Amino acid sequence: MKSFSNPVLKRRVLRSSSVACAVALALATLPRAQAATQGPGSPLGGPITVSAPATNGQGSSSVAMDATGDFVVAWESYDQAGSKSEGDIYAQRYGSDGAPEGSAFLVNTYTSGNQDVPAVAMDATGDFVVAWQSFDQATSTSGDDIYAQRYGSDGVPEGSAFLVNAYTSGEQARPAVAMDAAGDFVVAWQSYGQAGSRSGYDVYAQRYGSDGAPLGSNFLVNTYTIGDQEAPAVAMDAAGDFVVAWQSFDQAGSVSDFDIYAQRYGSDGAPLGSNFLVNAYTSGDQEYPAVAMDATGDFVVAWKSYGQAGSSSEFDIYAQRYGSDGAPLGSNFLVNTYTSGNQEFPAVAMDAAGDFVVAWKGYNSSTTFYGIGIYAQRYAADGAPEGSNFPVPGLTPTDSSVGLAFDATPSVALDAVGDFVIGQDGYYTAYSGTHKYHFADIMAQRYQGESAASPDVAVTGVSSDSTVTPGSPFSVSFEVVNRTPPPFETTDAYLNRFIGAVSYPTITVTLPADALSLPAGGANWNCTGNRTVTLTCTYAGIVGSGQYSPPLMVGLVAPDVPGTIVYGATVPGSSEPPFTGSVAVANPPGGSSGGFGWIELLGLLGFGVLARRHRGDPVRPRE
């Protein structure tokens, strides 16, 4: 059961955002077409070849997914962009059905030298950002620096590529990026020699608004600055709280090498608590952290640990769950069940309700190519394994030349309800006499999440007035209602983990053409659209079975001519009929205009008078 001691519903009203909450955004819980024999965790189709094999190699892939299952893959391609290029960053968009949307496209515009190690993140509606490291672009002597490029959900660039790090001496490398539901994002990276004379690498980060504007300046994440703090990973919840994890050398004790540390932050960038040690086992190396967060701030950290699982093990994958308040949920746990040889390079992703998937490069003697491949494990939000470790189809090199070498790394992303995609990049090198041949490609495999069941979701509304004076202000309040019955096996009627939960619901409001629309918003509601015809608003959170959302309030001014104005609202994908309402516009003494005016409405939204309901509140009886 989730703890709600740290409420996620931060008041973000009337924000300026690039989020296009289009009518086409279906509820995250809508079923996708599945075969009757498929169940949770089943592959959806076969492996997708994202990039065709190339002689000089494709690698370092990263994948991100929006709330409804559309996804994007970014990777490094060697010597593709032109005669002066070495590595360059390419990306490819896909629909939730796995079909490519458009063609692969070049992300970086600067193509001299090497652009590599991409990281990608996506918001709830498909806007995304790609970050990477670029050699000698910032200055002729800067070495690697971190750049990023924003895109709309249609794949169109928003602005130009921009430099993330302000400090350009030495090396800035290994970017990680995370985005919230509304498009705010944070980039983290490792910077050499910036924190002081005794430091090697340290972890820095920079926050951005959904419009790409920096929020504050670069900031140091780690407080221990002796030696190397490196390999950052970052995750963000729906409202913009985030966590950064990294590996730190010799910090945990005299017998430790690298250990995993993390730091939590609020959506305003303020640290929540202090740096904390994630791994309980501190002998040998604990390296390559990966982190993921659900919509309400619960998170999980995964890493590889040397020699911990037993005498026959080398590296193995461990993980630790945390609540939104940063308190550990249970203990460190072993992810891989096969513990001979190396299991390494973990990747982790979480859905809105806290279900998560861990993927890694593993060795298992049951596989056909020297036992090396990509493996994964699904978990419920309470940390219980769902099924067993499973191999991910994809790269299957078969070259039998002497001296064959193979490597692969995974990436993973989940949508709001647990459908997921696992990407993998890899290369194998065949030696034939004195010649060496490289083969590489980027692959992806889609999987079904928890359930194909659709919740019984609807929208209701109520006007502040039944009759309003011409030219007077009034308001209409809308709510998303999830009428899905709670599970019979629990007395907690508000269990958001239940498969009927609705994530990131959207209300499409139809406005009367002759009524002036005023500001609209509410606790964690984000609105865009044409205010004289339609308004689309997305709630950045979860509406559990048997619950209703916080209210969305829309301010209106009645036309000057008496009559009747009609308004309506729908939730895309709902089986319920659209909501409709009307208000009579009459000259005095035909009615009153006692509803909210736009100044009053702004006061309610801006100063917190508007009542906010949490997911554990009682369900209000309805007629």
PDB file of N, CA and C in Angstrom, residues 240-301:
ATOM      1  N   GLY A 240       7.118  17.112 -10.817  1.00  0.00           N
ATOM      2  CA  GLY A 240       8.420  17.740 -10.904  1.00  0.00           C
ATOM      3  C   GLY A 240       9.378  17.480  -9.773  1.00  0.00           C
ATOM      4  N   ASP A 241       8.970  16.773  -8.699  1.00  0.00           N
ATOM      5  CA  ASP A 241       9.946  16.317  -7.712  1.00  0.00           C
ATOM      6  C   ASP A 241      10.893  15.350  -8.409  1.00  0.00           C
ATOM      7  N   PHE A 242      12.153  15.320  -7.996  1.00  0.00           N
ATOM      8  CA  PHE A 242      13.085  14.433  -8.685  1.00  0.00           C
ATOM      9  C   PHE A 242      14.141  13.895  -7.739  1.00  0.00           C
ATOM     10  N   VAL A 243      14.839  12.881  -8.206  1.00  0.00           N
ATOM     11  CA  VAL A 243      15.907  12.250  -7.438  1.00  0.00           C
ATOM     12  C   VAL A 243      17.075  11.996  -8.381  1.00  0.00           C
ATOM     13  N   VAL A 244      18.294  12.219  -7.871  1.00  0.00           N
ATOM     14  CA  VAL A 244      19.520  11.946  -8.620  1.00  0.00           C
ATOM     15  C   VAL A 244      20.293  10.871  -7.867  1.00  0.00           C
ATOM     16  N   ALA A 245      20.780   9.870  -8.588  1.00  0.00           N
ATOM     17  CA  ALA A 245      21.630   8.818  -8.005  1.00  0.00           C
ATOM     18  C   ALA A 245      22.966   8.807  -8.744  1.00  0.00           C
ATOM     19  N   TRP A 246      24.029   8.368  -8.062  1.00  0.00           N
ATOM     20  CA  TRP A 246      25.347   8.336  -8.672  1.00  0.00           C
ATOM     21  C   TRP A 246      26.218   7.351  -7.913  1.00  0.00           C
ATOM     22  N   GLN A 247      27.403   7.081  -8.442  1.00  0.00           N
ATOM     23  CA  GLN A 247      28.367   6.241  -7.737  1.00  0.00           C
ATOM     24  C   GLN A 247      29.477   7.130  -7.177  1.00  0.00           C
ATOM     25  N   SER A 248      29.871   6.839  -5.931  1.00  0.00           N
ATOM     26  CA  SER A 248      30.848   7.658  -5.212  1.00  0.00           C
ATOM     27  C   SER A 248      31.990   6.781  -4.734  1.00  0.00           C
ATOM     28  N   PHE A 249      33.223   7.245  -4.952  1.00  0.00           N
ATOM     29  CA  PHE A 249      34.388   6.420  -4.641  1.00  0.00           C
ATOM     30  C   PHE A 249      34.873   6.629  -3.213  1.00  0.00           C
ATOM     31  N   ASP A 250      34.975   5.512  -2.479  1.00  0.00           N
ATOM     32  CA  ASP A 250      35.565   5.473  -1.132  1.00  0.00           C
ATOM     33  C   ASP A 250      34.837   6.341  -0.105  1.00  0.00           C
ATOM     34  N   GLN A 251      33.592   6.644  -0.339  1.00  0.00           N
ATOM     35  CA  GLN A 251      32.862   7.486   0.598  1.00  0.00           C
ATOM     36  C   GLN A 251      32.264   6.688   1.752  1.00  0.00           C
ATOM     37  N   ALA A 252      31.823   5.462   1.469  1.00  0.00           N
ATOM     38  CA  ALA A 252      31.069   4.700   2.473  1.00  0.00           C
ATOM     39  C   ALA A 252      31.949   4.113   3.566  1.00  0.00           C
ATOM     40  N   GLY A 253      33.244   3.926   3.288  1.00  0.00           N
ATOM     41  CA  GLY A 253      34.107   3.335   4.308  1.00  0.00           C
ATOM     42  C   GLY A 253      35.437   2.921   3.727  1.00  0.00           C
ATOM     43  N   SER A 254      36.324   2.481   4.595  1.00  0.00           N
ATOM     44  CA  SER A 254      37.698   2.183   4.189  1.00  0.00           C
ATOM     45  C   SER A 254      37.793   0.962   3.290  1.00  0.00           C
ATOM     46  N   VAL A 255      36.796   0.060   3.341  1.00  0.00           N
ATOM     47  CA  VAL A 255      36.872  -1.138   2.515  1.00  0.00           C
ATOM     48  C   VAL A 255      36.017  -1.018   1.263  1.00  0.00           C
ATOM     49  N   SER A 256      35.343   0.102   1.103  1.00  0.00           N
ATOM     50  CA  SER A 256      34.489   0.251  -0.079  1.00  0.00           C
ATOM     51  C   SER A 256      35.283   0.850  -1.223  1.00  0.00           C
ATOM     52  N   ASP A 257      34.826   0.590  -2.427  1.00  0.00           N
ATOM     53  CA  ASP A 257      35.340   1.271  -3.606  1.00  0.00           C
ATOM     54  C   ASP A 257      34.246   2.238  -4.041  1.00  0.00           C
ATOM     55  N   PHE A 258      33.497   1.893  -5.081  1.00  0.00           N
ATOM     56  CA  PHE A 258      32.350   2.712  -5.440  1.00  0.00           C
ATOM     57  C   PHE A 258      31.104   2.243  -4.693  1.00  0.00           C
ATOM     58  N   ASP A 259      30.294   3.200  -4.278  1.00  0.00           N
ATOM     59  CA  ASP A 259      28.999   2.921  -3.661  1.00  0.00           C
ATOM     60  C   ASP A 259      27.958   3.847  -4.280  1.00  0.00           C
ATOM     61  N   ILE A 260      26.703   3.518  -4.081  1.00  0.00           N
ATOM     62  CA  ILE A 260      25.612   4.265  -4.699  1.00  0.00           C
ATOM     63  C   ILE A 260      25.017   5.241  -3.688  1.00  0.00           C
ATOM     64  N   TYR A 261      24.970   6.495  -4.069  1.00  0.00           N
ATOM     65  CA  TYR A 261      24.354   7.542  -3.261  1.00  0.00           C
ATOM     66  C   TYR A 261      23.226   8.194  -4.058  1.00  0.00           C
ATOM     67  N   ALA A 262      22.354   8.886  -3.342  1.00  0.00           N
ATOM     68  CA  ALA A 262      21.243   9.571  -4.005  1.00  0.00           C
ATOM     69  C   ALA A 262      20.862  10.826  -3.228  1.00  0.00           C
ATOM     70  N   GLN A 263      20.157  11.727  -3.919  1.00  0.00           N
ATOM     71  CA  GLN A 263      19.661  12.962  -3.315  1.00  0.00           C
ATOM     72  C   GLN A 263      18.298  13.289  -3.898  1.00  0.00           C
ATOM     73  N   ARG A 264      17.322  13.574  -3.028  1.00  0.00           N
ATOM     74  CA  ARG A 264      15.981  13.953  -3.447  1.00  0.00           C
ATOM     75  C   ARG A 264      15.853  15.472  -3.521  1.00  0.00           C
ATOM     76  N   TYR A 265      14.969  15.935  -4.432  1.00  0.00           N
ATOM     77  CA  TYR A 265      14.708  17.356  -4.602  1.00  0.00           C
ATOM     78  C   TYR A 265      13.214  17.602  -4.789  1.00  0.00           C
ATOM     79  N   GLY A 266      12.756  18.741  -4.331  1.00  0.00           N
ATOM     80  CA  GLY A 266      11.398  19.159  -4.615  1.00  0.00           C
ATOM     81  C   GLY A 266      11.293  19.737  -6.013  1.00  0.00           C
ATOM     82  N   SER A 267      10.074  19.992  -6.454  1.00  0.00           N
ATOM     83  CA  SER A 267       9.871  20.513  -7.805  1.00  0.00           C
ATOM     84  C   SER A 267      10.460  21.910  -7.981  1.00  0.00           C
ATOM     85  N   ASP A 268      10.749  22.589  -6.875  1.00  0.00           N
ATOM     86  CA  ASP A 268      11.380  23.906  -6.945  1.00  0.00           C
ATOM     87  C   ASP A 268      12.897  23.829  -6.929  1.00  0.00           C
ATOM     88  N   GLY A 269      13.443  22.620  -6.935  1.00  0.00           N
ATOM     89  CA  GLY A 269      14.891  22.427  -6.935  1.00  0.00           C
ATOM     90  C   GLY A 269      15.530  22.425  -5.566  1.00  0.00           C
ATOM     91  N   ALA A 270      14.735  22.603  -4.508  1.00  0.00           N
ATOM     92  CA  ALA A 270      15.288  22.599  -3.149  1.00  0.00           C
ATOM     93  C   ALA A 270      15.581  21.165  -2.716  1.00  0.00           C
ATOM     94  N   PRO A 271      16.754  20.900  -2.119  1.00  0.00           N
ATOM     95  CA  PRO A 271      17.058  19.544  -1.646  1.00  0.00           C
ATOM     96  C   PRO A 271      16.068  19.107  -0.575  1.00  0.00           C
ATOM     97  N   LEU A 272      15.680  17.855  -0.639  1.00  0.00           N
ATOM     98  CA  LEU A 272      14.825  17.243   0.381  1.00  0.00           C
ATOM     99  C   LEU A 272      15.698  16.283   1.172  1.00  0.00           C
ATOM    100  N   GLY A 273      16.132  16.689   2.338  1.00  0.00           N
ATOM    101  CA  GLY A 273      17.058  15.869   3.098  1.00  0.00           C
ATOM    102  C   GLY A 273      18.465  15.987   2.548  1.00  0.00           C
ATOM    103  N   SER A 274      19.290  15.014   2.885  1.00  0.00           N
ATOM    104  CA  SER A 274      20.704  15.017   2.521  1.00  0.00           C
ATOM    105  C   SER A 274      21.027  13.862   1.589  1.00  0.00           C
ATOM    106  N   ASN A 275      22.261  13.873   1.052  1.00  0.00           N
ATOM    107  CA  ASN A 275      22.752  12.719   0.305  1.00  0.00           C
ATOM    108  C   ASN A 275      22.625  11.473   1.174  1.00  0.00           C
ATOM    109  N   PHE A 276      22.226  10.343   0.596  1.00  0.00           N
ATOM    110  CA  PHE A 276      22.099   9.124   1.387  1.00  0.00           C
ATOM    111  C   PHE A 276      22.651   7.928   0.624  1.00  0.00           C
ATOM    112  N   LEU A 277      23.169   6.971   1.400  1.00  0.00           N
ATOM    113  CA  LEU A 277      23.730   5.740   0.857  1.00  0.00           C
ATOM    114  C   LEU A 277      22.601   4.776   0.522  1.00  0.00           C
ATOM    115  N   VAL A 278      22.632   4.219  -0.678  1.00  0.00           N
ATOM    116  CA  VAL A 278      21.572   3.316  -1.134  1.00  0.00           C
ATOM    117  C   VAL A 278      21.902   1.863  -0.818  1.00  0.00           C
ATOM    118  N   ASN A 279      23.112   1.431  -1.121  1.00  0.00           N
ATOM    119  CA  ASN A 279      23.481   0.021  -0.938  1.00  0.00           C
ATOM    120  C   ASN A 279      23.886  -0.262   0.500  1.00  0.00           C
ATOM    121  N   ALA A 280      23.406  -1.397   1.013  1.00  0.00           N
ATOM    122  CA  ALA A 280      23.768  -1.815   2.365  1.00  0.00           C
ATOM    123  C   ALA A 280      25.074  -2.612   2.380  1.00  0.00           C
ATOM    124  N   TYR A 281      25.384  -3.274   1.292  1.00  0.00           N
ATOM    125  CA  TYR A 281      26.614  -4.068   1.152  1.00  0.00           C
ATOM    126  C   TYR A 281      27.680  -3.151   0.572  1.00  0.00           C
ATOM    127  N   THR A 282      28.767  -2.908   1.313  1.00  0.00           N
ATOM    128  CA  THR A 282      29.743  -1.904   0.910  1.00  0.00           C
ATOM    129  C   THR A 282      31.127  -2.481   0.608  1.00  0.00           C
ATOM    130  N   SER A 283      31.249  -3.797   0.466  1.00  0.00           N
ATOM    131  CA  SER A 283      32.519  -4.385   0.051  1.00  0.00           C
ATOM    132  C   SER A 283      32.593  -4.368  -1.473  1.00  0.00           C
ATOM    133  N   GLY A 284      33.781  -4.118  -2.004  1.00  0.00           N
ATOM    134  CA  GLY A 284      33.923  -4.123  -3.449  1.00  0.00           C
ATOM    135  C   GLY A 284      33.192  -2.963  -4.089  1.00  0.00           C
ATOM    136  N   ASP A 285      32.827  -3.129  -5.364  1.00  0.00           N
ATOM    137  CA  ASP A 285      32.229  -2.055  -6.148  1.00  0.00           C
ATOM    138  C   ASP A 285      30.721  -2.201  -6.262  1.00  0.00           C
ATOM    139  N   GLN A 286      30.022  -1.111  -6.065  1.00  0.00           N
ATOM    140  CA  GLN A 286      28.603  -0.968  -6.391  1.00  0.00           C
ATOM    141  C   GLN A 286      28.567   0.171  -7.418  1.00  0.00           C
ATOM    142  N   GLU A 287      28.126  -0.131  -8.629  1.00  0.00           N
ATOM    143  CA  GLU A 287      28.314   0.807  -9.728  1.00  0.00           C
ATOM    144  C   GLU A 287      27.069   0.922 -10.607  1.00  0.00           C
ATOM    145  N   TYR A 288      27.120   1.887 -11.511  1.00  0.00           N
ATOM    146  CA  TYR A 288      26.145   2.115 -12.582  1.00  0.00           C
ATOM    147  C   TYR A 288      24.707   2.158 -12.069  1.00  0.00           C
ATOM    148  N   PRO A 289      24.366   3.177 -11.286  1.00  0.00           N
ATOM    149  CA  PRO A 289      22.995   3.258 -10.794  1.00  0.00           C
ATOM    150  C   PRO A 289      22.011   3.606 -11.907  1.00  0.00           C
ATOM    151  N   ALA A 290      20.788   3.160 -11.728  1.00  0.00           N
ATOM    152  CA  ALA A 290      19.649   3.552 -12.556  1.00  0.00           C
ATOM    153  C   ALA A 290      18.516   3.867 -11.597  1.00  0.00           C
ATOM    154  N   VAL A 291      17.682   4.846 -11.921  1.00  0.00           N
ATOM    155  CA  VAL A 291      16.631   5.247 -11.001  1.00  0.00           C
ATOM    156  C   VAL A 291      15.358   5.538 -11.782  1.00  0.00           C
ATOM    157  N   ALA A 292      14.207   5.250 -11.175  1.00  0.00           N
ATOM    158  CA  ALA A 292      12.903   5.523 -11.779  1.00  0.00           C
ATOM    159  C   ALA A 292      11.939   5.959 -10.695  1.00  0.00           C
ATOM    160  N   MET A 293      10.940   6.763 -11.077  1.00  0.00           N
ATOM    161  CA  MET A 293      10.002   7.357 -10.131  1.00  0.00           C
ATOM    162  C   MET A 293       8.586   7.210 -10.664  1.00  0.00           C
ATOM    163  N   ASP A 294       7.605   7.000  -9.757  1.00  0.00           N
ATOM    164  CA  ASP A 294       6.221   6.942 -10.208  1.00  0.00           C
ATOM    165  C   ASP A 294       5.597   8.343 -10.144  1.00  0.00           C
ATOM    166  N   ALA A 295       4.305   8.430 -10.441  1.00  0.00           N
ATOM    167  CA  ALA A 295       3.648   9.730 -10.548  1.00  0.00           C
ATOM    168  C   ALA A 295       3.632  10.490  -9.238  1.00  0.00           C
ATOM    169  N   THR A 296       3.671   9.768  -8.113  1.00  0.00           N
ATOM    170  CA  THR A 296       3.546  10.425  -6.807  1.00  0.00           C
ATOM    171  C   THR A 296       4.850  10.516  -6.030  1.00  0.00           C
ATOM    172  N   GLY A 297       5.969  10.121  -6.644  1.00  0.00           N
ATOM    173  CA  GLY A 297       7.262  10.313  -6.011  1.00  0.00           C
ATOM    174  C   GLY A 297       7.899   9.102  -5.372  1.00  0.00           C
ATOM    175  N   ASP A 298       7.204   7.958  -5.304  1.00  0.00           N
ATOM    176  CA  ASP A 298       7.882   6.734  -4.895  1.00  0.00           C
ATOM    177  C   ASP A 298       8.931   6.409  -5.958  1.00  0.00           C
ATOM    178  N   PHE A 299      10.064   5.816  -5.557  1.00  0.00           N
ATOM    179  CA  PHE A 299      11.098   5.556  -6.550  1.00  0.00           C
ATOM    180  C   PHE A 299      11.877   4.299  -6.224  1.00  0.00           C
ATOM    181  N   VAL A 300      12.639   3.850  -7.206  1.00  0.00           N
ATOM    182  CA  VAL A 300      13.465   2.656  -7.062  1.00  0.00           C
ATOM    183  C   VAL A 300      14.822   2.936  -7.685  1.00  0.00           C
ATOM    184  N   VAL A 301      15.891   2.441  -7.042  1.00  0.00           N
ATOM    185  CA  VAL A 301      17.257   2.559  -7.547  1.00  0.00           C
ATOM    186  C   VAL A 301      17.786   1.152  -7.794  1.00  0.00           C
TER     187      VAL A 301
END
